Amino acid sequence: MLGAAPKARKGAPAKLGSVKGAPPAVAVAPAGNKVPAEEVWEVRPGGMLVQKRGGGVSDDEPSPNVKPVPTIRVKVKHAGVTHEIYISSEASFGELKKLVAAKTGLHPDDQKVLYKDKERDSKAFLDMAGVKDRSKLVVVEDPEAKARRLIEERRNGHLEKAAKAVAAVTAEVNKLAPKVAALDASVRKGEKVAENDVVQVTELLMNELLKLDAVVADGDVKAQRRMQVKRVQKYVETLDAVAAKNAAIIRKSGEKAAAPKQQQMPAQQQPRQQQQAPAAGQTRWEMFDLLSSLPSTSSASSTTTVSSTASSGAPPTNRLDWMLF
């Protein structure tokens, strides 16, 4: 047909103009040349090719439409002396107070900044208040603010001191905790421990408890102090129980050691009694012989002889009658 476009051969590359809906070709810019905004593309994480926002301007380069913040020079009068301070026009009065403190030595919290006979808040901005280059400001000392600051510093210093005291007690209790656990474990096993060790650890814990009682604090420091007090009291109660158990163990061991001695004492007394019995009989016999050899003229001798014969258990004989005759 006339006017019909010739068919493309198979395998021949298709022309860009003949393909409908094809995306525009991405221009590759040579190194060192800036690429126009409309030809800068980027690939999103999903694989979509989109035009990059920002017109090819890097983030590091400042935007041509943004003007730099100007630096102004203000004159600050304090105690009869005028100081020139360079500061950003968009800075706050609080930042201005810090620069004034570096010049005058007056604490920023003790300053009161006046501009156009009106006190300015530290959070307000210079440009919003109408401060411009070579504007004049007055800085005076605020006695009430200074008093509040000193009270706050004293309170913070007191809290800091209390926190350090509680921390020191905590460190000492941490050192004594293993000793308490060791004594408790030994007593639970039935082992005897030294009473001096129990007394010494108890005294050290009581000293730390007295230190905690002397600490006066608020807030978190008070909570930490209360926690350490309960902890020390628990350790002291544990040591009291250890002392009681240790005393029971010592008492039981003493009773066991005394029982064999009591069993040995009767066995030792029986041989002594057997040894003493013949000696006593022999003595009585010697007395009998001695008395029997005395003359028979005295009545006392006859009485003694009767008693000796009665004690010996021998039957009466005629010898007594013969002696009396």
GROMACS .gro file of C-alpha atoms in nm, residues 17-304:
model
  288
   17GLY     CA    1   1.091   0.728   1.800
   18SER     CA    2   0.895   0.428   1.679
   19VAL     CA    3   0.838   0.277   2.028
   20LYS     CA    4   0.537   0.415   2.208
   21GLY     CA    5   0.546   0.473   2.583
   22ALA     CA    6   0.924   0.433   2.612
   23PRO     CA    7   1.081   0.638   2.898
   24PRO     CA    8   1.305   0.926   2.800
   25ALA     CA    9   1.670   0.852   2.776
   26VAL     CA   10   1.875   0.942   3.082
   27ALA     CA   11   2.146   1.185   2.990
   28VAL     CA   12   2.487   1.110   3.137
   29ALA     CA   13   2.664   1.426   3.233
   30PRO     CA   14   3.037   1.445   3.190
   31ALA     CA   15   3.249   1.482   3.500
   32GLY     CA   16   3.285   1.835   3.633
   33ASN     CA   17   2.970   1.968   3.455
   34LYS     CA   18   2.643   2.038   3.635
   35VAL     CA   19   2.342   1.846   3.515
   36PRO     CA   20   2.018   2.035   3.458
   37ALA     CA   21   1.747   1.972   3.712
   38GLU     CA   22   1.509   1.810   3.464
   39GLU     CA   23   1.765   1.547   3.357
   40VAL     CA   24   1.871   1.421   3.704
   41TRP     CA   25   1.718   1.085   3.792
   42GLU     CA   26   1.743   0.851   4.085
   43VAL     CA   27   1.647   0.491   4.155
   44ARG     CA   28   1.417   0.434   4.451
   45PRO     CA   29   1.455   0.122   4.673
   46GLY     CA   30   1.163  -0.044   4.492
   47GLY     CA   31   1.345  -0.017   4.159
   48MET     CA   32   1.141   0.279   4.027
   49LEU     CA   33   1.330   0.539   3.829
   50VAL     CA   34   1.214   0.888   3.927
   51GLN     CA   35   1.339   1.240   3.884
   52LYS     CA   36   1.549   1.359   4.175
   53ARG     CA   37   1.419   1.644   4.382
   54GLY     CA   38   1.626   1.951   4.453
   55GLY     CA   39   1.727   2.025   4.094
   56GLY     CA   40   2.068   1.859   4.114
   57VAL     CA   41   2.193   2.082   4.395
   58SER     CA   42   2.387   1.887   4.657
   59ASP     CA   43   2.292   1.905   5.023
   60ASP     CA   44   2.629   2.051   5.117
   61GLU     CA   45   2.591   2.350   4.891
   62PRO     CA   46   2.383   2.635   5.031
   63SER     CA   47   2.062   2.714   4.852
   64PRO     CA   48   2.091   3.029   4.641
   65ASN     CA   49   1.757   3.153   4.777
   66VAL     CA   50   1.865   3.140   5.146
   67LYS     CA   51   2.047   3.447   5.267
   68PRO     CA   52   2.319   3.409   5.538
   69VAL     CA   53   2.231   3.522   5.889
   70PRO     CA   54   2.396   3.860   5.949
   71THR     CA   55   2.613   3.929   6.252
   72ILE     CA   56   2.535   4.246   6.439
   73ARG     CA   57   2.727   4.452   6.692
   74VAL     CA   58   2.541   4.555   7.005
   75LYS     CA   59   2.652   4.784   7.285
   76VAL     CA   60   2.587   4.646   7.634
   77LYS     CA   61   2.623   4.876   7.935
   78HIS     CA   62   2.693   4.729   8.278
   79ALA     CA   63   2.813   4.906   8.593
   80GLY     CA   64   2.900   5.217   8.397
   81VAL     CA   65   3.111   5.028   8.141
   82THR     CA   66   3.001   4.975   7.781
   83HIS     CA   67   3.097   4.651   7.607
   84GLU     CA   68   3.069   4.581   7.235
   85ILE     CA   69   2.951   4.229   7.159
   86TYR     CA   70   2.922   4.065   6.819
   87ILE     CA   71   2.634   3.822   6.796
   88SER     CA   72   2.397   3.673   6.541
   89SER     CA   73   2.087   3.879   6.476
   90GLU     CA   74   1.870   3.569   6.528
   91ALA     CA   75   2.027   3.472   6.861
   92SER     CA   76   1.833   3.472   7.187
   93PHE     CA   77   1.881   3.700   7.486
   94GLY     CA   78   2.004   3.395   7.680
   95GLU     CA   79   2.295   3.357   7.440
   96LEU     CA   80   2.364   3.728   7.478
   97LYS     CA   81   2.378   3.682   7.858
   98LYS     CA   82   2.648   3.417   7.819
   99LEU     CA   83   2.862   3.653   7.612
  100VAL     CA   84   2.805   3.931   7.865
  101ALA     CA   85   2.910   3.695   8.146
  102ALA     CA   86   3.237   3.630   7.964
  103LYS     CA   87   3.297   4.007   7.950
  104THR     CA   88   3.179   4.109   8.297
  105GLY     CA   89   3.202   3.793   8.511
  106LEU     CA   90   2.837   3.824   8.612
  107HIS     CA   91   2.656   3.490   8.615
  108PRO     CA   92   2.401   3.460   8.330
  109ASP     CA   93   2.123   3.364   8.575
  110ASP     CA   94   2.193   3.679   8.780
  111GLN     CA   95   2.154   3.915   8.483
  112LYS     CA   96   1.855   4.124   8.386
  113VAL     CA   97   1.870   4.251   8.025
  114LEU     CA   98   1.684   4.575   7.949
  115TYR     CA   99   1.612   4.692   7.596
  116LYS     CA  100   1.414   5.009   7.548
  117ASP     CA  101   1.354   5.020   7.926
  118LYS     CA  102   1.186   4.679   7.921
  119GLU     CA  103   1.315   4.356   8.064
  120ARG     CA  104   1.362   4.084   7.806
  121ASP     CA  105   1.314   3.713   7.862
  122SER     CA  106   1.610   3.482   7.805
  123LYS     CA  107   1.410   3.275   7.556
  124ALA     CA  108   1.316   3.574   7.339
  125PHE     CA  109   1.510   3.644   7.016
  126LEU     CA  110   1.695   3.960   6.933
  127ASP     CA  111   1.543   4.015   6.588
  128MET     CA  112   1.191   3.959   6.719
  129ALA     CA  113   1.249   4.223   6.989
  130GLY     CA  114   1.377   4.473   6.730
  131VAL     CA  115   1.747   4.458   6.822
  132LYS     CA  116   1.958   4.573   6.527
  133ASP     CA  117   2.317   4.653   6.456
  134ARG     CA  118   2.464   4.900   6.710
  135SER     CA  119   2.160   4.875   6.935
  136LYS     CA  120   2.214   4.968   7.299
  137LEU     CA  121   2.118   4.738   7.586
  138VAL     CA  122   2.158   4.762   7.962
  139VAL     CA  123   2.245   4.468   8.189
  140VAL     CA  124   2.188   4.491   8.566
  141GLU     CA  125   2.227   4.239   8.846
  142ASP     CA  126   1.908   4.071   8.972
  143PRO     CA  127   1.935   4.014   9.352
  144GLU     CA  128   1.634   3.782   9.367
  145ALA     CA  129   1.763   3.565   9.084
  146LYS     CA  130   2.103   3.549   9.252
  147ALA     CA  131   1.946   3.441   9.581
  148ARG     CA  132   1.745   3.169   9.408
  149ARG     CA  133   2.054   3.049   9.227
  150LEU     CA  134   2.258   3.030   9.548
  151ILE     CA  135   1.983   2.839   9.726
  152GLU     CA  136   1.959   2.597   9.435
  153GLU     CA  137   2.335   2.551   9.426
  154ARG     CA  138   2.343   2.490   9.800
  155ARG     CA  139   2.063   2.238   9.769
  156ASN     CA  140   2.233   2.065   9.478
  157GLY     CA  141   2.562   2.064   9.668
  158HIS     CA  142   2.391   1.912   9.971
  159LEU     CA  143   2.228   1.646   9.755
  160GLU     CA  144   2.558   1.573   9.587
  161LYS     CA  145   2.729   1.535   9.925
  162ALA     CA  146   2.453   1.306  10.048
  163ALA     CA  147   2.475   1.100   9.731
  164LYS     CA  148   2.850   1.056   9.781
  165ALA     CA  149   2.795   0.948  10.143
  166VAL     CA  150   2.537   0.689  10.043
  167ALA     CA  151   2.766   0.565   9.766
  168ALA     CA  152   3.053   0.524  10.014
  169VAL     CA  153   2.834   0.326  10.254
  170THR     CA  154   2.713   0.110   9.966
  171ALA     CA  155   3.071   0.027   9.872
  172GLU     CA  156   3.156  -0.076  10.230
  173VAL     CA  157   2.844  -0.290  10.262
  174ASN     CA  158   2.931  -0.461   9.933
  175LYS     CA  159   3.266  -0.558  10.085
  176LEU     CA  160   3.103  -0.701  10.400
  177ALA     CA  161   2.828  -0.891  10.217
  178PRO     CA  162   3.053  -1.188  10.117
  179LYS     CA  163   3.169  -1.229  10.479
  180VAL     CA  164   2.809  -1.244  10.601
  181ALA     CA  165   2.723  -1.501  10.335
  182ALA     CA  166   3.029  -1.715  10.425
  183LEU     CA  167   2.944  -1.717  10.797
  184ASP     CA  168   2.582  -1.804  10.727
  185ALA     CA  169   2.680  -2.088  10.493
  186SER     CA  170   2.923  -2.236  10.747
  187VAL     CA  171   2.664  -2.238  11.025
  188ARG     CA  172   2.400  -2.392  10.797
  189LYS     CA  173   2.642  -2.681  10.729
  190GLY     CA  174   2.681  -2.736  11.104
  191GLU     CA  175   3.034  -2.600  11.116
  192LYS     CA  176   3.154  -2.394  11.410
  193VAL     CA  177   3.271  -2.038  11.338
  194ALA     CA  178   3.474  -1.795  11.546
  195GLU     CA  179   3.258  -1.573  11.764
  196ASN     CA  180   3.500  -1.283  11.718
  197ASP     CA  181   3.440  -1.285  11.342
  198VAL     CA  182   3.063  -1.259  11.392
  199VAL     CA  183   3.101  -0.976  11.643
  200GLN     CA  184   3.347  -0.786  11.425
  201VAL     CA  185   3.132  -0.796  11.112
  202THR     CA  186   2.824  -0.697  11.314
  203GLU     CA  187   3.003  -0.392  11.456
  204LEU     CA  188   3.119  -0.282  11.111
  205LEU     CA  189   2.764  -0.304  10.979
  206MET     CA  190   2.630  -0.106  11.273
  207ASN     CA  191   2.885   0.168  11.202
  208GLU     CA  192   2.764   0.190  10.842
  209LEU     CA  193   2.406   0.207  10.967
  210LEU     CA  194   2.496   0.505  11.186
  211LYS     CA  195   2.645   0.679  10.882
  212LEU     CA  196   2.323   0.629  10.691
  213ASP     CA  197   2.120   0.771  10.978
  214ALA     CA  198   2.327   1.091  10.958
  215VAL     CA  199   2.246   1.141  10.588
  216VAL     CA  200   1.958   1.381  10.514
  217ALA     CA  201   1.845   1.383  10.152
  218ASP     CA  202   1.544   1.408   9.923
  219GLY     CA  203   1.429   1.245   9.604
  220ASP     CA  204   1.636   0.966   9.454
  221VAL     CA  205   1.910   0.996   9.715
  222LYS     CA  206   1.654   0.943   9.992
  223ALA     CA  207   1.525   0.630   9.819
  224GLN     CA  208   1.879   0.494   9.785
  225ARG     CA  209   1.948   0.565  10.153
  226ARG     CA  210   1.630   0.382  10.259
  227MET     CA  211   1.724   0.082  10.045
  228GLN     CA  212   2.072   0.060  10.201
  229VAL     CA  213   1.928   0.089  10.553
  230LYS     CA  214   1.701  -0.210  10.490
  231ARG     CA  215   1.992  -0.401  10.342
  232VAL     CA  216   2.218  -0.342  10.642
  233GLN     CA  217   1.941  -0.433  10.885
  234LYS     CA  218   1.886  -0.760  10.700
  235TYR     CA  219   2.257  -0.846  10.727
  236VAL     CA  220   2.258  -0.768  11.100
  237GLU     CA  221   1.956  -0.996  11.153
  238THR     CA  222   2.136  -1.270  10.960
  239LEU     CA  223   2.442  -1.236  11.183
  240ASP     CA  224   2.223  -1.255  11.496
  241ALA     CA  225   2.082  -1.584  11.369
  242VAL     CA  226   2.436  -1.704  11.291
  243ALA     CA  227   2.546  -1.625  11.649
  244ALA     CA  228   2.252  -1.820  11.793
  245LYS     CA  229   2.314  -2.123  11.570
  246ASN     CA  230   2.686  -2.112  11.645
  247ALA     CA  231   2.618  -2.114  12.020
  248ALA     CA  232   2.394  -2.420  11.977
  249ILE     CA  233   2.666  -2.598  11.778
  250ILE     CA  234   2.926  -2.523  12.046
  251ARG     CA  235   2.691  -2.647  12.320
  252LYS     CA  236   2.623  -2.974  12.138
  253SER     CA  237   2.990  -3.036  12.075
  254GLY     CA  238   3.063  -2.974  12.447
  255GLU     CA  239   2.799  -3.226  12.556
  256LYS     CA  240   2.938  -3.489  12.319
  257ALA     CA  241   3.289  -3.434  12.455
  258ALA     CA  242   3.171  -3.460  12.821
  259ALA     CA  243   2.981  -3.792  12.775
  260PRO     CA  244   3.290  -4.019  12.730
  261LYS     CA  245   3.453  -3.865  13.038
  262GLN     CA  246   3.151  -3.948  13.252
  263GLN     CA  247   3.160  -4.309  13.129
  264GLN     CA  248   3.529  -4.342  13.214
  265MET     CA  249   3.489  -4.206  13.569
  266PRO     CA  250   3.290  -4.506  13.718
  267ALA     CA  251   3.531  -4.754  13.559
  268GLN     CA  252   3.824  -4.577  13.724
  269GLN     CA  253   3.653  -4.560  14.065
  270GLN     CA  254   3.591  -4.938  14.090
  271PRO     CA  255   3.961  -5.041  14.090
  272ARG     CA  256   4.031  -4.772  14.349
  273GLN     CA  257   3.764  -4.915  14.580
  274GLN     CA  258   3.902  -5.267  14.534
  275GLN     CA  259   4.251  -5.142  14.619
  276GLN     CA  260   4.132  -4.960  14.930
  277ALA     CA  261   3.931  -5.254  15.075
  278PRO     CA  262   4.226  -5.490  15.156
  279ALA     CA  263   4.422  -5.206  15.302
  280ALA     CA  264   4.141  -5.124  15.541
  281GLY     CA  265   4.105  -5.490  15.652
  282GLN     CA  266   4.478  -5.520  15.704
  283THR     CA  267   4.477  -5.210  15.915
  284ARG     CA  268   4.200  -5.346  16.133
  285TRP     CA  269   4.384  -5.672  16.177
  286GLU     CA  270   4.699  -5.486  16.277
  287MET     CA  271   4.500  -5.287  16.530
  288PHE     CA  272   4.351  -5.610  16.659
  289ASP     CA  273   4.692  -5.766  16.708
  290LEU     CA  274   4.823  -5.454  16.870
  291LEU     CA  275   4.534  -5.432  17.110
  292SER     CA  276   4.541  -5.800  17.190
  293SER     CA  277   4.901  -5.772  17.306
  294LEU     CA  278   4.823  -5.505  17.564
  295PRO     CA  279   4.781  -5.595  17.935
  296SER     CA  280   4.432  -5.692  18.045
  297THR     CA  281   4.422  -5.471  18.353
  298SER     CA  282   4.246  -5.177  18.183
  299SER     CA  283   3.878  -5.180  18.091
  300ALA     CA  284   3.941  -4.968  17.782
  301SER     CA  285   4.150  -5.243  17.631
  302SER     CA  286   3.874  -5.493  17.679
  303THR     CA  287   3.622  -5.259  17.513
  304THR     CA  288   3.847  -5.202  17.215
   0.00000   0.00000   0.00000
